[in-house]
Short mmCIF file of C-alpha atoms and ligand atoms in Angstrom, two decimals:
data_model
loop_
_atom_site.label_atom_id
_atom_site.label_comp_id
_atom_site.label_asym_id
_atom_site.label_seq_id
_atom_site.Cartn_x
_atom_site.Cartn_y
_atom_site.Cartn_z
CA MET J 1147 -60.63 -1.95 19.20
CA PRO J 1148 -62.81 0.55 19.62
CA GLY J 1149 -61.59 3.66 20.91
CA VAL J 1150 -57.97 2.35 19.47
CA VAL J 1151 -56.91 6.09 17.96
CA GLY J 1152 -55.07 8.37 20.17
CA GLY J 1153 -56.11 5.55 22.56
CA GLY J 1154 -52.21 5.95 24.13
CA MET J 1155 -53.38 8.99 26.08
CA ARG J 1156 -55.15 9.19 29.74
CA PRO J 1157 -58.67 9.86 29.03
CA LEU J 1158 -60.02 12.55 30.65
CA LEU J 1159 -63.07 11.66 31.34
CA THR J 1160 -64.66 9.27 33.65
CA ALA J 1161 -66.03 5.88 32.92
CA GLU J 1162 -69.01 7.19 34.58
CA LEU J 1163 -69.33 10.08 32.51
CA ARG J 1164 -68.56 8.80 29.60
CA ALA J 1165 -70.99 6.38 29.55
CA ARG J 1166 -74.07 8.59 30.44
CA LEU J 1167 -73.24 11.03 27.72
CA SER J 1168 -73.56 8.54 25.39
CA GLU J 1169 -76.68 7.42 26.75
CA SER J 1170 -77.87 10.37 26.83
CA ALA J 1171 -77.28 11.41 23.15
CA ASP J 1172 -79.46 8.01 22.26
CA THR J 1173 -82.59 10.29 24.48
CA THR J 1174 -82.09 13.95 23.32
CA ASP J 1175 -81.53 13.57 19.97
CA PRO J 1176 -86.06 12.35 18.84
CA ALA J 1177 -86.79 14.36 21.62
CA GLY J 1178 -84.89 17.87 20.36
CA GLU J 1179 -83.98 19.40 23.94
CA PRO J 1180 -81.33 19.51 25.78
CA ASP J 1181 -79.79 16.98 28.64
CA ARG J 1182 -80.56 19.41 31.76
CA GLN J 1183 -78.87 16.40 34.25
CA VAL J 1184 -76.28 15.40 32.25
CA LEU J 1185 -75.65 19.06 32.07
CA ALA J 1186 -75.21 19.77 35.29
CA GLN J 1187 -73.19 16.03 35.88
CA LEU J 1188 -70.41 17.76 33.31
CA ARG J 1189 -71.09 21.34 35.43
CA ALA J 1190 -69.87 19.06 38.85
CA SER J 1191 -67.43 17.78 36.57
CA GLY J 1192 -64.65 19.78 37.79
CA LEU J 1193 -63.58 20.06 34.13
CA LEU J 1194 -65.46 23.70 32.85
CA GLY J 1195 -62.85 25.16 35.87
CA THR J 1196 -59.74 23.39 32.00
CA ALA J 1197 -60.12 27.33 30.09
CA VAL J 1198 -60.19 28.80 33.64
CA PRO J 1199 -57.21 30.55 34.90
CA VAL J 1200 -55.09 28.87 38.35
CA ARG J 1201 -55.47 32.22 39.57
CA HIS J 1202 -59.19 32.33 40.03
CA GLY J 1203 -59.67 29.03 40.85
CA GLY J 1204 -59.36 26.67 37.17
CA ALA J 1205 -56.87 24.45 35.54
CA GLY J 1206 -55.12 27.04 33.65
CA GLY J 1207 -55.00 24.82 31.02
CA ASP J 1208 -53.75 25.85 27.12
CA ALA J 1209 -55.84 25.40 23.83
CA VAL J 1210 -54.52 21.27 24.29
CA ALA J 1211 -56.45 20.77 27.14
CA VAL J 1212 -59.43 22.42 25.75
CA ASN J 1213 -59.51 20.52 22.11
CA ARG J 1214 -58.82 17.27 23.95
CA ILE J 1215 -61.66 17.44 26.32
CA VAL J 1216 -63.97 18.85 23.58
CA ALA J 1217 -63.24 16.63 21.44
CA GLU J 1218 -63.56 13.26 24.26
CA LEU J 1219 -66.76 15.26 25.30
CA ALA J 1220 -67.43 13.86 21.12
CA ALA J 1221 -66.28 11.27 20.36
CA VAL J 1222 -69.41 10.22 23.08
CA ASN J 1223 -71.97 13.19 22.61
CA PRO J 1224 -70.72 15.63 20.48
CA SER J 1225 -74.32 18.50 21.50
CA VAL J 1226 -73.21 18.84 25.48
CA ALA J 1227 -69.03 18.93 23.35
CA ILE J 1228 -70.37 22.70 21.60
CA VAL J 1229 -71.99 23.46 24.87
CA ALA J 1230 -69.00 22.80 26.53
CA PHE J 1231 -66.45 24.26 23.46
CA GLN J 1232 -69.00 28.23 23.91
CA HIS J 1233 -68.59 28.33 27.41
CA PHE J 1234 -64.49 27.84 27.04
CA ALA J 1235 -64.60 30.54 24.51
CA VAL J 1236 -66.52 32.73 26.90
CA SER J 1237 -63.89 31.96 29.04
CA ALA J 1238 -60.86 32.69 27.69
CA ARG J 1239 -62.98 35.90 26.73
CA ILE J 1240 -63.54 37.51 29.96
CA ALA J 1241 -59.11 35.81 30.88
CA GLU J 1242 -58.23 38.04 28.27
CA TRP J 1243 -60.24 41.24 28.35
CA GLY J 1244 -61.97 41.15 30.91
CA THR J 1245 -62.04 43.64 33.29
CA GLU J 1246 -59.87 42.92 37.56
CA GLU J 1247 -63.79 42.99 38.07
CA GLN J 1248 -65.52 40.85 36.02
CA ARG J 1249 -62.41 37.68 36.15
CA GLU J 1250 -63.89 38.71 39.61
CA ARG J 1251 -66.99 38.46 39.08
CA TRP J 1252 -67.16 35.80 36.78
CA LEU J 1253 -64.19 33.40 36.62
CA PRO J 1254 -64.58 31.16 40.18
CA GLY J 1255 -67.92 29.99 38.72
CA LEU J 1256 -67.02 29.35 35.35
CA ALA J 1257 -64.30 27.67 36.85
CA ASP J 1258 -66.24 25.60 39.70
CA GLY J 1259 -69.76 25.01 36.94
CA SER J 1260 -71.33 26.72 38.67
CA VAL J 1261 -71.94 29.84 35.76
CA LEU J 1262 -72.37 28.16 32.35
CA ALA J 1263 -72.24 30.61 29.92
CA ALA J 1264 -72.75 30.62 25.89
CA SER J 1265 -71.86 32.74 22.78
CA ALA J 1266 -75.27 34.85 21.64
CA TRP J 1267 -73.46 36.33 17.92
CA SER J 1268 -75.27 35.37 15.14
CA GLU J 1269 -78.33 36.36 13.95
CA THR J 1270 -81.40 36.49 10.69
CA GLY J 1271 -80.09 37.95 7.99
CA ALA J 1272 -76.51 39.37 9.61
CA GLY J 1273 -74.71 36.49 7.21
CA ALA J 1274 -71.94 34.84 8.43
CA ALA J 1275 -69.38 36.91 9.28
CA LYS J 1276 -71.42 39.06 11.10
CA ARG J 1277 -71.23 42.01 9.32
CA ASN J 1278 -74.42 43.18 9.69
CA LEU J 1279 -76.26 43.72 13.02
CA SER J 1280 -79.49 44.88 13.75
CA SER J 1281 -79.09 43.76 17.66
CA THR J 1282 -78.62 47.88 19.46
CA GLY J 1283 -76.58 48.16 22.59
CA THR J 1284 -77.93 52.38 23.62
CA ARG J 1285 -75.64 54.07 25.81
CA LEU J 1286 -78.71 55.76 28.39
CA ALA J 1287 -78.10 58.97 30.34
CA ASP J 1288 -77.64 56.97 33.23
CA GLY J 1289 -74.45 55.47 31.45
CA ARG J 1290 -76.26 51.95 31.75
CA TRP J 1291 -76.68 50.23 28.42
CA ARG J 1292 -80.10 48.77 26.37
CA LEU J 1293 -80.32 46.41 24.29
CA ASP J 1294 -82.82 45.08 21.63
CA GLY J 1295 -82.59 42.53 19.43
CA SER J 1296 -83.17 38.54 18.73
CA LYS J 1297 -79.74 36.37 18.71
CA ALA J 1298 -80.32 33.48 17.29
CA PHE J 1299 -78.34 29.47 16.34
CA ALA J 1300 -76.51 30.26 20.59
CA THR J 1301 -76.16 27.10 21.06
CA GLY J 1302 -77.04 26.81 25.27
CA ALA J 1303 -80.31 28.74 25.10
CA GLY J 1304 -82.61 28.59 28.43
CA VAL J 1305 -79.34 26.97 29.98
CA ALA J 1306 -76.58 28.81 30.44
CA ASP J 1307 -76.20 31.84 32.62
CA ILE J 1308 -74.39 34.11 31.56
CA TYR J 1309 -74.30 34.94 27.41
CA LEU J 1310 -71.33 37.02 25.48
CA VAL J 1311 -73.13 39.06 22.82
CA LEU J 1312 -72.67 41.02 20.39
CA VAL J 1313 -74.70 44.11 19.42
CA ARG J 1314 -74.04 47.24 17.50
CA THR J 1315 -73.35 50.10 19.22
CA ALA J 1316 -72.67 52.57 16.24
CA SER J 1317 -75.96 54.08 15.72
CA GLU J 1318 -74.96 53.61 11.77
CA ALA J 1319 -74.62 50.82 10.83
CA PRO J 1320 -70.88 50.64 9.57
CA PRO J 1321 -70.63 50.29 4.82
CA VAL J 1322 -70.04 47.37 4.44
CA VAL J 1323 -66.72 46.45 3.14
CA PRO J 1324 -65.69 42.71 1.25
CA GLY J 1325 -63.22 40.67 4.34
CA GLY J 1326 -62.85 40.13 7.90
CA TYR J 1327 -64.65 38.63 10.53
CA GLY J 1328 -66.70 41.56 12.46
CA ALA J 1329 -67.70 44.36 11.88
CA ASP J 1330 -66.61 48.49 13.45
CA GLY J 1331 -68.52 49.88 15.73
CA GLN J 1332 -70.19 46.46 17.71
CA THR J 1333 -69.04 46.26 20.83
CA PHE J 1334 -69.80 43.00 23.74
CA PHE J 1335 -71.83 42.15 26.69
CA LEU J 1336 -71.50 40.48 28.63
CA VAL J 1337 -75.05 39.49 29.66
CA GLY J 1338 -76.66 37.54 32.11
CA ALA J 1339 -79.54 34.92 31.46
CA ASP J 1340 -81.33 36.24 34.67
CA THR J 1341 -81.48 39.38 33.45
CA PRO J 1342 -84.96 41.41 32.79
CA GLY J 1343 -85.77 41.22 28.78
CA VAL J 1344 -83.54 37.93 28.06
CA VAL J 1345 -85.29 35.41 26.62
CA PRO J 1346 -84.44 32.04 25.33
CA GLU J 1347 -86.15 30.07 22.90
CA LEU J 1348 -85.53 26.78 22.28
CA GLY J 1349 -87.34 24.26 19.66
CA PHE J 1350 -85.10 25.36 16.37
CA GLY J 1351 -86.00 22.12 14.96
CA LEU J 1352 -82.06 21.81 13.99
CA ALA J 1353 -81.41 18.88 12.31
CA GLY J 1354 -78.01 17.76 13.96
CA MET J 1355 -76.69 18.64 17.49
CA ARG J 1356 -80.36 18.47 19.02
CA GLY J 1357 -78.81 18.95 22.69
CA SER J 1358 -77.50 21.60 22.36
CA ALA J 1359 -80.32 23.81 22.77
CA THR J 1360 -79.34 25.96 19.70
CA GLY J 1361 -81.90 28.11 19.43
CA LEU J 1362 -82.77 32.08 19.67
CA VAL J 1363 -82.10 34.39 22.47
CA ALA J 1364 -84.02 37.64 22.97
CA LEU J 1365 -82.63 40.67 23.77
CA ASP J 1366 -85.79 43.33 24.83
CA GLY J 1367 -85.13 46.38 26.85
CA CYS J 1368 -82.26 43.71 28.55
CA VAL J 1369 -80.46 46.97 30.84
CA VAL J 1370 -76.94 45.90 31.17
CA ALA J 1371 -74.17 47.58 33.50
CA ASP J 1372 -71.39 49.73 31.91
CA ALA J 1373 -69.58 47.22 33.77
CA ASP J 1374 -70.73 44.80 31.60
CA LEU J 1375 -69.37 45.89 27.96
CA LEU J 1376 -66.49 43.19 27.81
CA GLY J 1377 -63.90 44.39 25.42
CA PRO J 1378 -63.87 48.47 23.56
CA VAL J 1379 -66.80 50.06 22.15
CA GLY J 1380 -66.98 49.39 19.61
CA GLY J 1381 -64.14 47.32 19.12
CA ALA J 1382 -65.16 43.85 19.59
CA ALA J 1383 -63.96 42.91 16.20
CA SER J 1384 -60.85 43.16 17.72
CA VAL J 1385 -62.07 40.67 20.14
CA ILE J 1386 -62.94 37.90 17.95
CA ALA J 1387 -59.68 38.12 15.10
CA GLY J 1388 -58.19 37.59 17.74
CA VAL J 1389 -60.51 34.81 18.95
CA ARG J 1390 -58.37 31.80 16.09
CA GLU J 1391 -55.11 32.42 18.30
CA SER J 1392 -55.54 30.44 21.53
CA GLY J 1393 -56.05 27.95 19.11
CA ALA J 1394 -58.31 26.75 19.85
CA SER J 1395 -60.50 24.94 17.28
CA LEU J 1396 -64.09 23.56 16.37
CA GLY J 1397 -62.08 21.09 14.88
CA ALA J 1398 -61.70 19.64 18.16
CA VAL J 1399 -65.64 18.09 18.20
CA SER J 1400 -65.03 17.49 13.78
CA VAL J 1401 -62.47 15.06 15.94
CA GLY J 1402 -64.31 13.67 18.02
CA ILE J 1403 -67.26 12.78 15.45
CA ALA J 1404 -64.99 11.30 13.46
CA GLN J 1405 -63.72 9.44 16.74
CA GLY J 1406 -67.62 7.59 17.32
CA ALA J 1407 -67.93 7.09 13.34
CA PHE J 1408 -65.00 4.82 13.61
CA ASP J 1409 -66.18 2.87 16.50
CA VAL J 1410 -69.36 2.88 15.18
CA ALA J 1411 -66.99 0.63 12.15
CA VAL J 1412 -65.36 -1.55 14.44
CA ARG J 1413 -67.81 -2.54 16.74
CA HIS J 1414 -69.10 -3.64 13.73
CA ALA J 1415 -66.79 -4.76 11.74
CA GLU J 1416 -66.20 -6.96 14.42
CA HIS J 1417 -70.47 -7.59 15.42
CA ARG J 1418 -70.13 -9.11 11.95
CA GLY J 1419 -67.60 -11.05 12.05
CA LEU J 1420 -65.75 -8.44 8.97
CA LEU J 1421 -62.75 -8.06 10.87
CA ALA J 1422 -60.70 -10.93 9.10
CA LEU J 1423 -61.76 -9.59 5.80
CA PRO J 1424 -58.49 -7.93 5.24
CA THR J 1425 -60.50 -5.15 2.36
CA VAL J 1426 -62.68 -4.09 5.72
CA ARG J 1427 -59.24 -4.46 7.80
CA HIS J 1428 -57.42 -1.95 5.19
CA ARG J 1429 -60.76 0.25 4.77
CA LEU J 1430 -61.25 0.92 8.85
CA VAL J 1431 -57.09 1.88 8.56
CA ASP J 1432 -57.54 4.24 5.68
CA LEU J 1433 -60.57 5.77 7.85
CA ALA J 1434 -57.69 5.89 11.07
CA THR J 1435 -55.76 7.76 8.56
CA ARG J 1436 -57.62 10.76 7.87
CA LEU J 1437 -58.23 10.87 11.61
CA GLU J 1438 -55.19 10.94 13.70
CA ALA J 1439 -54.40 13.73 10.41
CA ALA J 1440 -57.55 15.48 11.19
CA ARG J 1441 -56.33 14.95 15.32
CA ALA J 1442 -53.23 15.66 14.12
CA VAL J 1443 -53.23 19.02 13.22
CA VAL J 1444 -56.41 20.25 15.71
CA ASP J 1445 -53.59 19.73 17.50
CA ARG J 1446 -51.11 21.90 16.38
CA ALA J 1447 -53.29 24.47 16.59
CA GLY J 1448 -53.24 24.02 20.58
CA ALA J 1449 -50.01 23.80 21.37
CA ARG J 1450 -49.56 27.37 18.79
CA THR J 1451 -46.64 25.99 17.08
CA SER J 1452 -46.65 26.88 13.65
CA ALA J 1453 -45.56 29.80 11.91
CA ASP J 1454 -48.83 31.69 11.66
CA PRO J 1455 -51.46 29.83 14.88
CA GLY J 1456 -53.90 32.33 14.23
CA LEU J 1457 -54.25 30.67 10.61
CA THR J 1458 -53.80 27.07 11.76
CA THR J 1459 -55.92 27.53 13.67
CA LEU J 1460 -58.64 27.82 10.59
CA HIS J 1461 -57.07 25.36 8.55
CA SER J 1462 -57.93 23.03 11.96
CA LYS J 1463 -61.55 23.65 11.78
CA LEU J 1464 -61.95 22.73 7.79
CA HIS J 1465 -59.58 20.22 7.52
CA ALA J 1466 -61.16 18.50 10.98
CA SER J 1467 -64.69 18.85 9.58
CA VAL J 1468 -64.39 18.12 6.49
CA ALA J 1469 -63.22 14.85 7.16
CA ALA J 1470 -64.69 14.38 9.78
CA GLU J 1471 -67.67 14.92 6.97
CA GLU J 1472 -66.34 12.02 4.21
CA ILE J 1473 -65.15 9.71 7.67
CA CYS J 1474 -69.18 9.82 8.36
CA LEU J 1475 -70.09 9.10 5.47
CA ASP J 1476 -68.00 6.78 4.59
CA VAL J 1477 -68.41 4.00 7.94
CA ALA J 1478 -72.48 4.62 6.94
CA ARG J 1479 -71.80 3.30 3.71
CA MET J 1480 -69.22 0.66 5.29
CA LEU J 1481 -72.49 0.00 7.79
CA GLY J 1482 -75.28 -0.46 4.48
CA SER J 1483 -79.02 -0.94 5.97
CA ALA J 1484 -77.43 -1.75 9.93
CA GLY J 1485 -77.05 1.86 9.74
CA TYR J 1486 -80.03 2.98 7.59
CA HIS J 1487 -82.98 3.90 10.24
CA ASP J 1488 -84.22 6.13 11.82
CA GLY J 1489 -82.29 6.63 15.28
CA ALA J 1490 -78.62 4.44 13.60
CA ARG J 1491 -76.66 6.27 15.77
CA ILE J 1492 -73.92 6.67 12.05
CA GLY J 1493 -76.96 8.61 10.82
CA ARG J 1494 -77.42 10.70 13.51
CA LEU J 1495 -73.93 11.67 13.70
CA LEU J 1496 -73.54 12.63 9.78
CA SER J 1497 -75.68 15.82 10.43
CA ASP J 1498 -73.87 16.66 13.35
CA ALA J 1499 -70.69 16.48 11.15
CA ARG J 1500 -72.58 18.70 8.48
CA GLY J 1501 -73.18 21.05 11.43
CA ILE J 1502 -69.61 21.93 12.49
CA ALA J 1503 -69.00 23.92 8.53
CA PHE J 1504 -71.61 25.95 9.74
CA MET J 1505 -69.98 26.60 12.55
CA GLY J 1506 -68.75 30.25 13.08
CA PRO J 1507 -66.61 31.05 11.24
CA THR J 1508 -68.01 28.99 9.22
CA ASN J 1509 -65.96 26.48 6.47
CA ASP J 1510 -66.40 29.23 4.04
CA LEU J 1511 -64.81 31.88 6.10
CA CYS J 1512 -62.15 30.04 6.39
CA ARG J 1513 -61.09 30.24 3.30
CA ASP J 1514 -62.22 33.77 3.22
CA LEU J 1515 -59.76 34.76 5.55
CA VAL J 1516 -56.25 32.63 5.15
CA ALA J 1517 -56.83 33.58 1.64
CA ALA J 1518 -56.66 37.62 3.12
CA SER J 1519 -54.15 36.63 5.12
CA TRP J 1520 -51.83 36.44 1.65
CA THR J 1521 -53.18 39.70 0.47
CA GLY J 1522 -51.92 41.30 3.23
C1 FAD R 84 -75.01 23.49 14.78
C2 FAD R 84 -74.52 25.53 15.06
C3 FAD R 84 -74.73 26.62 16.36
C4 FAD R 84 -74.80 27.47 16.59
N1 FAD R 84 -73.66 28.60 17.62
C5 FAD R 84 -73.69 29.12 18.12
C6 FAD R 84 -73.62 30.33 19.00
O1 FAD R 84 -73.37 28.99 20.29
N2 FAD R 84 -73.83 31.32 19.03
C7 FAD R 84 -73.72 32.01 17.83
O2 FAD R 84 -73.51 33.05 17.56
N3 FAD R 84 -73.56 30.86 16.62
C8 FAD R 84 -73.72 29.45 16.61
N4 FAD R 84 -73.73 29.45 15.30
C9 FAD R 84 -74.22 29.52 13.82
C10 FAD R 84 -72.82 30.03 13.24
O3 FAD R 84 -71.66 31.34 14.53
C11 FAD R 84 -73.45 30.82 12.14
O4 FAD R 84 -73.18 32.17 11.75
C12 FAD R 84 -74.41 31.10 10.87
O5 FAD R 84 -74.89 28.78 11.42
C13 FAD R 84 -74.48 31.84 10.28
O6 FAD R 84 -75.37 30.85 9.40
P1 FAD R 84 -75.64 31.33 8.13
O7 FAD R 84 -74.78 30.16 7.36
O8 FAD R 84 -76.50 30.71 8.14
O9 FAD R 84 -75.04 32.48 7.63
P2 FAD R 84 -75.80 33.17 5.85
O10 FAD R 84 -74.68 34.34 5.33
O11 FAD R 84 -76.34 32.82 5.27
O12 FAD R 84 -74.25 31.44 4.71
C14 FAD R 84 -74.55 30.94 4.61
C15 FAD R 84 -73.70 30.38 3.42
O13 FAD R 84 -72.50 31.58 1.84
C16 FAD R 84 -70.58 31.44 3.03
N5 FAD R 84 -71.39 33.18 4.07
C17 FAD R 84 -71.58 33.72 3.98
N6 FAD R 84 -70.88 35.00 4.01
C18 FAD R 84 -70.29 35.29 3.53
C19 FAD R 84 -68.90 35.04 4.29
N7 FAD R 84 -67.82 36.60 3.71
N8 FAD R 84 -67.53 34.63 3.45
C20 FAD R 84 -67.03 33.56 2.25
N9 FAD R 84 -68.79 32.44 2.82
C21 FAD R 84 -69.86 33.52 3.27
C22 FAD R 84 -71.49 30.48 4.18
O14 FAD R 84 -69.90 29.62 5.18
C23 FAD R 84 -72.59 30.02 4.14
O15 FAD R 84 -72.41 28.68 3.62
C24 FAD R 84 -74.38 28.66 15.70
C25 FAD R 84 -74.58 27.58 14.17
C26 FAD R 84 -74.85 25.73 14.22
C27 FAD R 84 -75.19 25.36 12.63
#
């Protein structure tokens, strides 16, 4: 019965990869270190090419495909799912905004897994909406750019081969205006991890997502070519505004986490011989119903069939992440003391589920962006 919800579809992950990811989730959580071997298996699986167009060696999958893979990964290993989510997001941004040279340089490697991508937008003090960046990009006399600053909470830090970095390139910080995501005068750069001055640092000591290599990335006088700019100079906000239009949703991670929690609940009920009790069966059905609703809104975001797909993506993140937190908490209550020990899977899933609410756009920012759309 575990995995029964949404189980009508053929799994995209092999049974072997699923088992390795699940085993790895148990070991990386106490260590708080990424599992480089399991990431190597993910890279070799062919799945990382999902968001890369066919002509660049990928599968040319849409957001439905991306959301499905992310949810399947998260059901067994949420940390690896967010590493993959960032990889898919950067692949999509390069496909959308990259020059032909950038696409040819990066997309084949992103497709075959030889290149793993990460996003480094956040920094301490920048605010969830990234309006107050301290990191700077300064154009040098020879046309190249010098990047300086310190990025925080970059998932995949130290394991990625390329970072999509957001810095302020306007000499003056723009006036702080309410609303929106990003600000005028900010620019994206594609920065290879081997660029001198790029210094990742783990050991953040996160409460959840402990195998995700979420950490700091220092940019210490890091010089990149003008050809490494992604999108318009000073116009990163327009790139950011388009992200939600793709339909790829962090809500997919939440759906996977909720599925993982549901599976724990079913296994527990089976093991304890509780499935014969109508009250237990009804509680499980209620959990399954909430999980199905979350999956449906994430699927709708991916399919981009609503009148405003960008808004649906925001709703999907909000709905699925809140649902996953609630489902994990309900499962923890169902398990009683069996789920209340150091290292209990449900405790880990609850911490992972909470982390999604803080990932960008944070849930509060999603609420702001949805409300802003009503007033234009
Ligand atoms: C597990 C995890 C992985 C992450 N991975 C990445 C990554 O790969 N790359 C990356 O760049 N970042 C990443 N982040 C950072 C994330 O994207 C957020 O930007 C960051 O966590 C926001 O930090 P904060 O909540 O401290 O912001 P704060 O601005 O301090 O927010 C504090 C609270 O106020 C709310 N708030 C702040 N500003 C607004 C606003 N304008 N409107 C409404 N509410 C607001 C926030 O929602 C939050 O609840 C990750 C975070 C986590 C937890």
